[in-house]
Amino acid sequence: MRKSELRPITALPVNPEEIWQGGVLNAAEAMGAPVDEDGNEMFIALWRSSSSGLINVTPFVANAASQTSFVNQFAESMLAFFELHEFPFRPARLECHDKKLAIALDKKLAVPELVVEHQPSMPEWEEVIADFASDFAAQMGGGTSPPKMIEVGADLDQWRAFAMAAANFFRAQFWNHLDDVDVIRFDSPTVPESMRYGVILGAGGEIVGIGFYAQEQDHYDVMAQRASMESVSVLSVAYDPFDEINAEDAEFWRRHDLPLETWDAFPSFYGFDQMVPRQPTLPELITATEILQALAETTEDEIDAGKWAKTVEVLGERTVCQFSIPNLIDPPDRQEWIRRGMAPETRGLEGMQQLAQQFIEQNEGLEIEELQRLLNEKFIGEIDEVEYPMDTPADRAAAKARQAIDSYGRRRLQLVRQALQEDPEHVESLTLLAEWMTDAERRLDAFQQAADAGRRQLGAIMEHEVGNFWGLLETRPFMRACHGLAHALEDCGRPNDAIAQYQEMLHLNPGDNLGVRYDMIAMLISGDRNLEALDVMDEYGEETGLWYYSHALLQFRLGGAKSRTAQEAMREALKFNEHVVQVMQSDAPIPRPDRYQLGSVEEACVCIETWGEVVPEMKARRGLIFGTADCSRIALAFGSRGWSAFGRSCSSESTLPTRAPQRPHPRIRSFPVPS
């Protein structure tokens, strides 16, 4: 390192309260990292700012016997720390946990502006490095590795039959026909106890394949969160990219030229007993082969019958596979779905609300007390007991749509199609049909049809009731169709059209009951339409982490990091929710929780998920944005302690910004796959 490289630091004013704490962790000793034959080892250099809690970790490889190289790389890690966060000041001093390292660094830097001291006790620094070491060691260990599939004991012909059946099943795209609430019962042939029931995975676009349970109730207990995946035993055939699978399995597939539908569709077949992976048994492999092949040959009409049989030939033997879907043979009612963990949708109540509204209009001259008595008599009680008109095709379509809203999985699709047979222009049914579709372009076309039908039905209301939409019950199906259309436009790479759709929705409904402003602001920020985003935020000012951090980013873009407005905006954001910085710096997957508490880790996850494409910019500029703020320690390895908050119930909850209702697949990601 040349002294000229230190000038950007030494030229800055000193902050008398600022200390940069640094040290080195031997990865080989602490985390089991390998040492090569020449004695080179991996080390982790960690620097921490005492005033802001900002950190930076720099891994490097050095030979401990070569002090010059070691100290050079440690000094460079300090410079990387400064460059990453672009501090507007220099520290009063540098502290090192190791005395020899402190002396060597002081000699290396040799500038009076940077004083290096030995500090044997640095509790905050030690806590961060301990967290990092723990998480990194777990990652290096990889947890419990999945076993090799090829050690099941099957011969080559059996593996070839399995590979062919799995490729055929993938090609059939069965997840376009069934949801993960549609439990399939395998009635014959005689199947292993572990495979009596199955669910199709893939409707949510996360995991593609099929999962098997011993008991139907196991699946519903997991859905209702009465049981965790750690408490049940399951099997799954999940499709993975070929370059991510066990090396020996990959080599076996390649050497014997076994079928693959695509390079992203390797059929990983594993059992999980309380989340511990195991190999499938030979009978399980044979049964999976028969089931996959039979399902690949199944038609939609056979599915809708609720019970069907397919004869398949595997290795020269013909087998009759019999299937049934209990939810289609004996459809559950609303209460049963609630018991299974599926929350009823509020739009299912709009028909009764509209009926009550019409009743009030028809009895306008009655005294208030009498009208209230009649309303209670007619509408108080079980929802299913309310009598709706069935005179017109639109009435009958609405009845089917209400049943569909109270149903899930394939049963919902069946009812929607029945509704559209009654009235092909029924907006709610068209929207429900669009929500079912997984292909982005087909989904876009379907939402467009629903929105167009809504415009035609509303007619003059589109002009005369601008500003009152959503308050009028008859406008809500159209607004939901528009919301779904905006999301579909975004998914198809048409952000400007999506923004225009959101703008129309806010024009029709300034109260924004669907929360479209959140998605629109995020898209405006992603599109660098900063002034427009700021205008929307000024119109809908609110006390949420998403608002504060988005506002800070906009002020940073418009005024620069050193502007007083940008710095004040970031201080306010950090004060409201410090977790956003922590989550952003973590490499852990960021889930989207069902609900969150203001100022919580969950809210931070919602912020980052909503920003989407902006997150890389926030990460790249976090030194500029966060560097001058008074923030707490940023844990590099946020890890399990932070994420454990998701398992706790939230009080004083704020519901998430509403999105267009999607196909119900809330637990898809809970089904285990090997990592």
XYZ file of C-alpha atoms in Angstrom:
675
model
C 0.000 0.000 0.000
C 1.334 3.411 -0.993
C 0.879 6.440 1.270
C -0.911 8.211 -1.581
C -3.740 5.702 -1.190
C -4.305 6.994 2.341
C -4.679 10.647 1.331
C -8.469 10.453 0.884
C -8.630 9.434 4.558
C -5.971 11.720 6.026
C -7.399 14.744 4.200
C -10.718 14.440 6.026
C -11.547 16.198 9.297
C -11.194 14.047 12.385
C -14.226 12.900 14.348
C -12.963 12.796 17.944
C -15.616 10.236 18.926
C -14.949 7.875 16.021
C -12.888 4.700 16.426
C -12.327 2.061 13.775
C -11.875 -1.330 15.370
C -10.155 -4.007 13.317
C -8.864 -7.506 13.606
C -8.323 -10.793 11.827
C -9.960 -14.175 12.278
C -8.158 -17.323 11.203
C -10.837 -19.115 9.192
C -8.964 -22.405 9.259
C -8.894 -22.505 13.046
C -12.301 -21.001 13.768
C -14.439 -22.368 10.946
C -12.705 -25.386 9.514
C -11.636 -23.705 6.286
C -9.007 -25.691 4.373
C -5.250 -25.047 4.353
C -3.497 -25.749 1.051
C -0.264 -27.699 0.641
C 1.844 -24.511 0.603
C 0.519 -23.409 3.971
C -1.798 -20.717 2.609
C -4.810 -20.138 4.802
C -7.989 -18.094 4.607
C -8.349 -15.162 6.975
C -11.240 -12.810 7.651
C -10.502 -9.130 8.276
C -13.300 -7.289 10.063
C -13.513 -3.531 10.608
C -16.202 -1.797 12.638
C -17.114 1.856 13.143
C -17.742 2.664 16.802
C -20.104 5.575 16.109
C -22.322 4.078 13.421
C -21.878 0.335 13.847
C -21.069 0.005 10.143
C -18.848 -2.945 9.346
C -16.998 -4.524 6.477
C -15.603 -8.017 6.139
C -12.760 -8.775 3.739
C -11.638 -12.382 3.252
C -8.075 -12.905 2.083
C -5.625 -15.754 1.632
C -2.143 -15.460 3.082
C 0.664 -17.526 4.465
C 0.930 -16.798 8.171
C 4.684 -17.189 7.893
C 4.840 -14.175 5.556
C 4.108 -11.211 7.811
C 4.560 -8.629 5.048
C 1.817 -10.057 2.849
C -0.424 -10.584 5.848
C -0.115 -6.987 7.119
C -0.450 -5.551 3.605
C -3.774 -7.286 3.100
C -5.006 -6.234 6.531
C -4.146 -2.606 5.748
C -5.927 -2.896 2.408
C -9.004 -4.228 4.203
C -9.065 -1.020 6.266
C -8.931 1.019 3.070
C -11.746 -1.102 1.597
C -13.800 -0.365 4.720
C -13.345 3.372 4.163
C -14.081 3.206 0.430
C -17.197 1.091 0.898
C -18.872 3.445 3.341
C -17.308 6.715 2.085
C -17.035 8.233 5.528
C -17.054 12.072 5.602
C -14.483 12.042 8.426
C -11.475 10.083 9.645
C -11.368 8.291 12.989
C -9.595 9.608 16.053
C -7.741 6.302 16.206
C -7.592 2.719 14.981
C -7.805 -0.159 17.453
C -6.597 -3.727 16.925
C -7.329 -6.730 19.094
C -3.875 -8.221 18.529
C -0.807 -6.377 19.872
C 1.622 -7.590 17.206
C -0.859 -6.739 14.482
C -1.393 -3.242 15.923
C 2.351 -2.569 15.951
C 2.779 -3.917 12.421
C -0.165 -1.894 11.080
C 1.086 1.316 12.733
C 4.479 0.777 11.148
C 2.878 -0.018 7.795
C 0.657 3.069 7.707
C 3.281 5.407 9.164
C 1.068 8.505 9.063
C 0.567 10.693 12.135
C -3.068 11.311 11.233
C -3.916 7.634 11.809
C -2.996 6.465 15.298
C -3.037 2.695 15.841
C -3.476 1.306 19.348
C -3.684 -2.181 20.798
C -7.055 -2.790 22.476
C -7.298 -6.301 23.965
C -11.005 -5.905 24.801
C -13.423 -4.875 22.015
C -16.786 -6.405 23.068
C -18.881 -5.070 20.171
C -16.304 -6.117 17.576
C -15.953 -9.519 19.225
C -19.718 -10.048 19.140
C -19.863 -9.321 15.408
C -16.928 -11.584 14.566
C -18.388 -14.370 16.711
C -21.721 -14.124 14.883
C -19.943 -14.187 11.559
C -17.778 -17.159 12.501
C -20.795 -19.130 13.681
C -22.856 -18.493 10.547
C -19.936 -19.003 8.205
C -18.985 -22.274 9.857
C -22.549 -23.509 9.392
C -22.442 -22.545 5.722
C -19.078 -24.256 5.225
C -20.465 -27.357 6.861
C -23.579 -27.035 4.727
C -25.806 -28.602 7.356
C -26.855 -32.164 6.618
C -25.915 -32.959 3.040
C -28.492 -34.797 0.951
C -27.607 -38.448 0.402
C -26.746 -39.821 -2.997
C -29.851 -40.974 -4.863
C -27.935 -43.592 -6.811
C -27.213 -45.606 -3.664
C -30.848 -46.723 -3.406
C -30.026 -50.146 -4.843
C -31.916 -49.820 -8.128
C -30.455 -51.201 -11.335
C -29.834 -49.080 -14.426
C -33.144 -50.036 -16.070
C -35.080 -48.922 -13.004
C -33.241 -45.601 -12.950
C -33.907 -45.094 -16.656
C -37.616 -45.760 -16.128
C -37.705 -43.274 -13.242
C -35.863 -40.635 -15.282
C -38.253 -41.074 -18.213
C -41.351 -40.859 -16.005
C -39.982 -37.770 -14.242
C -39.233 -36.080 -17.578
C -42.756 -36.871 -18.820
C -44.287 -35.499 -15.615
C -42.286 -32.286 -15.914
C -43.359 -31.912 -19.546
C -47.017 -32.291 -18.539
C -46.703 -29.222 -16.243
C -49.200 -30.750 -13.828
C -48.891 -27.727 -11.517
C -50.965 -25.789 -14.053
C -53.910 -28.032 -13.175
C -53.688 -28.558 -9.409
C -52.764 -26.436 -6.426
C -50.949 -27.557 -3.306
C -54.259 -27.701 -1.410
C -55.436 -30.470 -3.758
C -54.353 -33.589 -1.900
C -54.310 -36.668 -4.138
C -55.003 -40.075 -2.628
C -53.170 -42.976 -4.263
C -55.592 -45.895 -4.029
C -53.622 -48.445 -6.039
C -51.285 -50.088 -6.676
C -50.301 -50.972 -3.143
C -48.065 -48.080 -2.223
C -45.557 -47.694 0.604
C -47.050 -46.179 3.742
C -44.956 -43.041 3.214
C -46.656 -42.319 -0.140
C -50.376 -42.713 0.517
C -51.093 -39.053 -0.272
C -49.498 -36.451 -2.500
C -49.611 -32.754 -3.358
C -48.472 -31.097 -6.568
C -45.821 -28.429 -6.039
C -45.274 -25.557 -8.432
C -48.349 -23.315 -8.482
C -46.382 -20.679 -6.592
C -43.394 -20.830 -8.899
C -41.002 -21.713 -6.079
C -40.728 -25.503 -5.928
C -41.760 -27.686 -8.834
C -42.547 -31.352 -8.356
C -44.651 -33.595 -6.144
C -44.634 -34.202 -2.407
C -45.804 -37.324 -0.589
C -47.278 -37.767 2.896
C -48.238 -40.802 4.909
C -51.384 -39.067 6.208
C -53.631 -36.505 4.537
C -53.994 -34.704 7.854
C -50.229 -34.097 8.006
C -50.504 -31.728 5.058
C -53.436 -29.798 6.472
C -51.788 -29.561 9.886
C -48.776 -27.948 8.227
C -51.045 -25.600 6.254
C -52.840 -24.555 9.435
C -49.492 -24.220 11.258
C -50.567 -26.803 13.811
C -47.467 -28.748 12.813
C -44.116 -27.810 11.333
C -42.208 -29.589 8.603
C -39.773 -30.634 11.327
C -42.490 -32.759 12.950
C -43.657 -34.780 9.938
C -42.132 -37.278 7.536
C -42.385 -36.577 3.823
C -40.979 -37.542 0.451
C -40.548 -35.237 -2.512
C -39.544 -35.329 -6.143
C -38.379 -31.759 -6.752
C -36.809 -30.514 -9.966
C -33.420 -28.832 -9.603
C -30.851 -27.338 -11.996
C -28.451 -30.050 -13.098
C -25.384 -28.092 -11.980
C -26.681 -27.866 -8.394
C -27.206 -31.552 -7.648
C -24.990 -34.122 -5.984
C -21.904 -34.560 -8.168
C -22.063 -38.363 -8.153
C -25.744 -38.381 -9.139
C -24.970 -35.931 -11.947
C -22.115 -38.075 -13.204
C -24.330 -41.185 -13.102
C -27.014 -39.410 -15.163
C -24.450 -38.110 -17.643
C -22.543 -41.366 -18.000
C -25.672 -43.379 -18.748
C -27.375 -40.640 -20.774
C -30.533 -40.778 -18.657
C -33.467 -38.621 -19.811
C -33.888 -35.012 -18.663
C -36.641 -32.748 -19.943
C -34.409 -29.687 -19.446
C -31.110 -28.992 -17.681
C -33.147 -27.227 -14.985
C -35.287 -30.290 -14.347
C -33.209 -32.929 -12.603
C -35.652 -35.028 -10.515
C -34.187 -34.980 -6.997
C -35.974 -37.675 -4.986
C -35.451 -37.641 -1.221
C -37.228 -38.518 1.948
C -37.261 -36.232 4.960
C -37.802 -37.526 8.470
C -38.169 -34.498 10.734
C -36.272 -32.491 8.053
C -33.326 -34.937 8.017
C -32.838 -36.085 4.409
C -32.738 -39.766 3.560
C -32.567 -41.882 0.446
C -35.811 -43.273 -0.908
C -36.199 -47.010 -0.658
C -36.369 -49.168 -3.756
C -40.171 -49.710 -3.384
C -40.583 -45.923 -3.048
C -38.571 -45.381 -6.239
C -40.673 -47.911 -8.154
C -43.937 -46.415 -6.865
C -42.807 -42.877 -7.717
C -41.998 -44.040 -11.250
C -45.503 -45.455 -11.724
C -47.238 -42.428 -10.192
C -45.243 -39.869 -12.193
C -45.913 -41.687 -15.451
C -49.626 -42.099 -14.712
C -50.056 -38.432 -13.771
C -48.167 -37.357 -16.889
C -50.829 -39.138 -18.971
C -53.787 -37.731 -16.994
C -56.186 -35.275 -18.672
C -58.017 -32.315 -17.144
C -61.358 -34.060 -17.636
C -60.090 -37.011 -15.604
C -58.939 -34.664 -12.851
C -62.324 -32.936 -12.752
C -64.054 -36.280 -12.338
C -62.336 -36.454 -8.950
C -61.478 -40.123 -9.381
C -59.689 -41.838 -12.239
C -57.423 -44.725 -13.209
C -54.488 -44.970 -15.598
C -52.746 -48.082 -16.848
C -49.016 -47.594 -17.278
C -46.268 -49.902 -18.438
C -42.977 -49.738 -16.562
C -40.144 -52.177 -17.343
C -42.511 -54.416 -19.273
C -45.064 -54.679 -16.459
C -48.518 -53.106 -16.724
C -49.860 -51.464 -13.579
C -53.244 -49.852 -12.921
C -52.876 -46.669 -10.884
C -56.036 -45.370 -9.215
C -56.236 -41.794 -7.965
C -58.795 -39.646 -6.207
C -58.965 -36.047 -4.995
C -61.152 -35.920 -1.871
C -61.687 -32.150 -2.208
C -63.430 -32.696 -5.551
C -65.445 -35.749 -4.533
C -66.703 -34.159 -1.313
C -65.883 -30.412 -1.467
C -65.092 -28.859 1.934
C -67.262 -25.998 3.146
C -65.999 -22.629 4.359
C -65.580 -23.771 7.953
C -63.514 -26.780 6.924
C -61.187 -24.583 4.866
C -60.773 -22.271 7.856
C -59.935 -25.281 10.020
C -57.292 -26.212 7.470
C -55.667 -22.808 7.802
C -57.157 -20.985 4.805
C -58.438 -17.539 5.823
C -61.705 -16.560 4.095
C -61.438 -13.759 1.551
C -63.302 -10.562 2.376
C -64.536 -10.166 -1.199
C -66.810 -13.116 -0.517
C -68.934 -10.843 1.691
C -69.549 -8.195 -0.961
C -72.548 -9.986 -2.432
C -74.350 -9.891 0.910
C -73.334 -6.251 1.422
C -74.717 -5.345 -1.982
C -77.934 -7.217 -1.235
C -78.299 -5.311 2.035
C -77.659 -2.036 0.239
C -80.374 -2.804 -2.295
C -82.763 -3.733 0.521
C -82.146 -0.367 2.204
C -82.803 1.493 -1.065
C -86.047 -0.432 -1.591
C -87.261 0.464 1.916
C -86.174 4.085 1.977
C -89.330 5.375 3.674
C -89.190 3.126 6.743
C -88.311 4.359 10.210
C -84.711 3.661 11.212
C -85.709 1.256 13.995
C -87.980 -0.756 11.708
C -85.381 -0.843 8.935
C -82.748 -2.062 11.395
C -85.097 -4.788 12.641
C -85.735 -6.010 9.100
C -82.033 -5.939 8.236
C -81.204 -8.018 11.307
C -83.968 -10.451 10.480
C -82.861 -10.870 6.891
C -79.069 -10.668 7.047
C -77.894 -11.615 10.537
C -76.932 -15.287 10.792
C -74.956 -17.809 8.795
C -73.586 -16.398 5.555
C -74.602 -19.514 3.649
C -78.247 -19.030 4.673
C -78.604 -15.675 2.882
C -80.923 -15.998 -0.122
C -79.646 -14.423 -3.330
C -81.602 -13.831 -6.542
C -81.062 -16.500 -9.200
C -83.221 -15.063 -11.981
C -80.639 -13.970 -14.564
C -77.423 -15.459 -15.945
C -75.529 -12.714 -14.091
C -77.221 -13.734 -10.814
C -76.333 -17.377 -11.326
C -72.760 -16.492 -12.304
C -72.429 -14.385 -9.147
C -73.623 -17.323 -7.044
C -70.980 -19.608 -8.562
C -68.321 -16.929 -8.068
C -69.212 -16.630 -4.369
C -68.834 -20.385 -4.006
C -65.508 -20.187 -5.838
C -64.203 -17.490 -3.497
C -65.006 -19.743 -0.544
C -63.210 -22.683 -2.196
C -59.580 -23.381 -3.019
C -57.535 -25.348 -5.476
C -59.096 -27.152 -8.422
C -62.588 -26.779 -6.958
C -62.298 -23.002 -7.303
C -61.374 -23.323 -10.973
C -64.314 -25.662 -11.609
C -66.774 -23.190 -10.089
C -65.265 -20.246 -11.978
C -65.681 -22.070 -15.268
C -69.290 -22.865 -14.374
C -69.873 -19.183 -13.603
C -68.480 -18.123 -16.971
C -70.753 -20.605 -18.718
C -73.664 -18.678 -17.200
C -72.211 -15.229 -17.955
C -68.996 -14.970 -20.023
C -68.734 -11.274 -19.027
C -68.864 -11.812 -15.272
C -65.969 -9.652 -14.055
C -65.255 -11.350 -10.728
C -65.153 -14.758 -12.384
C -62.850 -13.509 -15.133
C -60.555 -12.110 -12.443
C -60.586 -15.387 -10.513
C -59.717 -17.225 -13.724
C -56.799 -14.851 -14.359
C -55.505 -15.376 -10.821
C -55.357 -19.118 -11.465
C -53.071 -18.839 -14.481
C -49.330 -19.308 -14.062
C -48.092 -18.302 -17.522
C -47.329 -14.565 -17.478
C -48.660 -13.727 -20.943
C -51.849 -15.756 -20.521
C -52.347 -14.149 -17.128
C -51.964 -10.694 -18.670
C -54.517 -11.456 -21.400
C -56.976 -12.823 -18.843
C -56.724 -9.787 -16.558
C -57.108 -7.527 -19.594
C -60.330 -9.353 -20.512
C -61.619 -8.918 -16.964
C -60.795 -5.194 -16.883
C -62.356 -4.627 -20.317
C -65.524 -6.433 -19.252
C -65.640 -4.279 -16.127
C -65.434 -1.068 -18.143
C -68.272 -2.189 -20.369
C -70.493 -3.097 -17.428
C -69.849 0.095 -15.457
C -70.547 2.307 -18.451
C -71.349 5.856 -17.352
C -70.175 5.157 -13.808
C -66.619 5.331 -15.183
C -67.138 9.062 -15.719
C -69.746 10.104 -13.167
C -68.264 8.440 -10.089
C -64.588 9.296 -10.474
C -63.152 9.585 -6.975
C -65.845 7.371 -5.446
C -64.694 3.996 -6.736
C -64.415 1.222 -4.180
C -67.014 3.018 -2.099
C -69.498 1.700 -4.671
C -69.646 -2.073 -4.276
C -70.327 -2.628 -7.968
C -66.941 -1.065 -8.843
C -64.842 -3.418 -6.732
C -64.589 -6.368 -9.161
C -63.342 -3.941 -11.819
C -60.787 -2.430 -9.431
C -59.481 -5.891 -8.518
C -59.190 -6.735 -12.209
C -57.206 -3.524 -12.776
C -54.947 -4.338 -9.840
C -54.222 -7.783 -11.219
C -53.671 -6.264 -14.660
C -51.065 -3.858 -13.280
C -49.154 -6.708 -11.642
C -49.368 -8.761 -14.827
C -48.028 -5.853 -16.894
C -45.102 -5.558 -14.506
C -44.445 -9.313 -14.684
C -44.393 -9.100 -18.486
C -41.755 -6.367 -18.479
C -44.058 -3.407 -19.134
C -43.457 -1.173 -16.094
C -44.635 2.069 -17.667
C -47.965 0.498 -18.628
C -48.259 -0.886 -15.099
C -47.619 2.568 -13.624
C -50.259 4.062 -15.918
C -52.727 1.459 -14.656
C -51.912 2.334 -11.043
C -52.341 6.029 -11.823
C -55.793 5.376 -13.252
C -56.732 3.432 -10.127
C -55.657 6.304 -7.873
C -57.608 8.707 -10.081
C -60.736 6.593 -9.673
C -60.124 5.871 -5.980
C -57.895 8.486 -4.289
C -58.504 6.729 -0.964
C -56.454 3.816 -2.356
C -58.190 0.992 -0.503
C -56.100 -1.556 -2.414
C -52.781 0.053 -1.478
C -51.597 0.435 -5.080
C -49.473 3.456 -4.137
C -46.896 1.162 -2.544
C -46.281 -0.789 -5.720
C -46.420 2.340 -7.861
C -43.869 4.221 -5.731
C -41.501 1.248 -5.899
C -41.845 1.093 -9.684
C -41.353 4.847 -10.074
C -38.185 4.618 -7.990
C -36.973 1.635 -10.029
C -37.632 3.604 -13.208
C -35.709 6.637 -11.908
C -38.912 8.691 -12.040
C -37.919 10.340 -8.792
C -39.988 13.530 -8.835
C -43.148 11.582 -9.675
C -42.427 9.173 -6.830
C -41.861 12.079 -4.444
C -45.164 13.660 -5.507
C -47.052 10.455 -4.697
C -45.279 10.130 -1.360
C -46.051 13.729 -0.450
C -49.717 13.100 -1.240
C -49.845 9.914 0.844
C -47.519 10.748 3.730
C -47.511 8.077 6.414
C -45.550 6.634 9.326
C -44.089 3.396 7.932
C -40.595 2.103 7.315
C -41.312 1.759 3.601
C -42.266 5.435 3.397
C -39.274 6.686 5.416
C -36.616 4.706 3.543
C -38.090 5.351 0.109
C -38.241 9.053 0.944
C -34.593 8.984 2.059
C -33.479 7.292 -1.162
C -35.323 9.876 -3.253
C -33.778 12.750 -1.319
C -30.368 11.151 -1.781
C -30.909 10.866 -5.523
C -32.224 14.386 -5.914
C -29.920 16.253 -3.542
C -26.868 14.061 -3.049
C -25.615 12.281 0.045
C -24.239 15.412 1.681
C -27.435 17.432 1.358
C -29.021 18.322 4.658
C -32.393 17.043 3.443
C -30.990 13.618 2.522
C -29.129 13.218 5.803
C -32.133 14.258 7.853
C -34.358 11.861 5.893
C -31.991 8.967 6.579
C -31.745 9.791 10.270
C -35.537 9.692 10.465
C -35.625 6.371 8.603
C -33.050 4.753 10.873
C -34.846 6.077 13.907
C -38.099 4.519 12.728
C -36.721 1.084 11.732
C -33.030 0.253 12.108
C -33.565 -3.324 10.906
C -33.687 -2.345 7.225
C -29.934 -1.793 7.218
C -29.328 -5.096 8.978
C -31.500 -7.118 6.626
C -30.035 -5.406 3.576
C -26.504 -6.368 4.602
C -27.471 -9.957 5.341
C -27.038 -12.620 2.670
C -29.887 -14.661 4.136
C -33.022 -15.178 1.993
C -35.600 -12.479 2.596
C -39.128 -13.879 3.045
C -42.267 -11.798 2.746
C -44.211 -12.197 5.999
C -48.003 -12.326 6.106
C -48.110 -9.404 8.538
C -45.761 -7.159 10.396
C -45.406 -4.758 13.273
C -44.172 -1.238 12.551
C -40.460 -0.917 13.260
C -39.928 -4.696 13.185
C -37.631 -7.035 11.265
C -40.677 -8.210 9.323
C -41.415 -4.667 8.174
C -37.796 -4.362 7.040
C -38.262 -7.471 4.882
C -41.389 -5.967 3.335
C -39.475 -2.779 2.513
C -36.717 -4.661 0.710
C -39.099 -7.026 -1.096
C -41.161 -4.048 -2.306
C -38.115 -2.131 -3.562
C -37.142 -4.985 -5.873
C -34.636 -3.697 -8.421
C -33.660 -0.759 -6.204
C -32.042 -2.999 -3.572
C -28.691 -3.316 -5.426
C -28.478 0.472 -5.567
C -29.304 0.755 -1.880
C -26.607 -1.800 -1.096
C -24.041 -0.154 -3.345
C -24.687 3.244 -1.813
C -25.307 2.225 1.753
C -22.029 3.836 2.817
C -23.197 7.161 1.446
C -26.731 6.800 2.710
C -26.041 5.284 6.103
C -22.489 6.483 6.739
C -23.337 9.754 8.488
C -26.353 8.497 10.360
C -26.534 7.496 13.989
C -27.358 3.828 13.527
C -26.795 0.833 15.736
C -24.407 -2.047 15.050
C -25.070 -3.749 11.746
C -24.689 -7.468 12.180
C -23.031 -9.043 9.162
C -24.379 -12.465 9.949
C -27.922 -11.507 10.900
C -28.703 -15.205 10.913
C -31.173 -17.217 12.891
C -31.587 -14.835 15.808
C -33.134 -12.162 13.620
C -35.228 -14.522 11.549
C -36.643 -16.232 14.618
C -38.946 -13.249 14.947
C -41.043 -14.773 12.184
C -42.081 -17.533 14.520
C -43.447 -15.143 17.101
C -46.920 -13.695 16.981
C -47.153 -9.976 16.347
C -49.229 -7.535 18.355
C -50.468 -4.144 17.163
C -50.148 -5.533 13.671
C -50.253 -3.501 10.494
C -51.484 -5.488 7.541
C -49.346 -5.628 4.448
C -50.085 -3.343 1.532
C -52.795 -5.291 -0.264
C -51.894 -7.052 -3.489
C -54.273 -8.523 -6.011
C -55.376 -11.886 -4.584
C -53.204 -14.632 -5.986
C -53.754 -18.345 -6.362
C -53.763 -19.791 -2.858
C -50.379 -21.376 -2.347
C -49.283 -19.971 1.027
C -47.265 -22.963 2.189
C -45.554 -24.034 -1.029
C -42.134 -23.045 0.227
C -42.588 -25.015 3.426
C -42.131 -28.320 1.595
C -38.471 -29.311 2.067
C -35.942 -29.730 -0.685
C -32.291 -30.619 -0.155
C -29.795 -27.779 -0.056
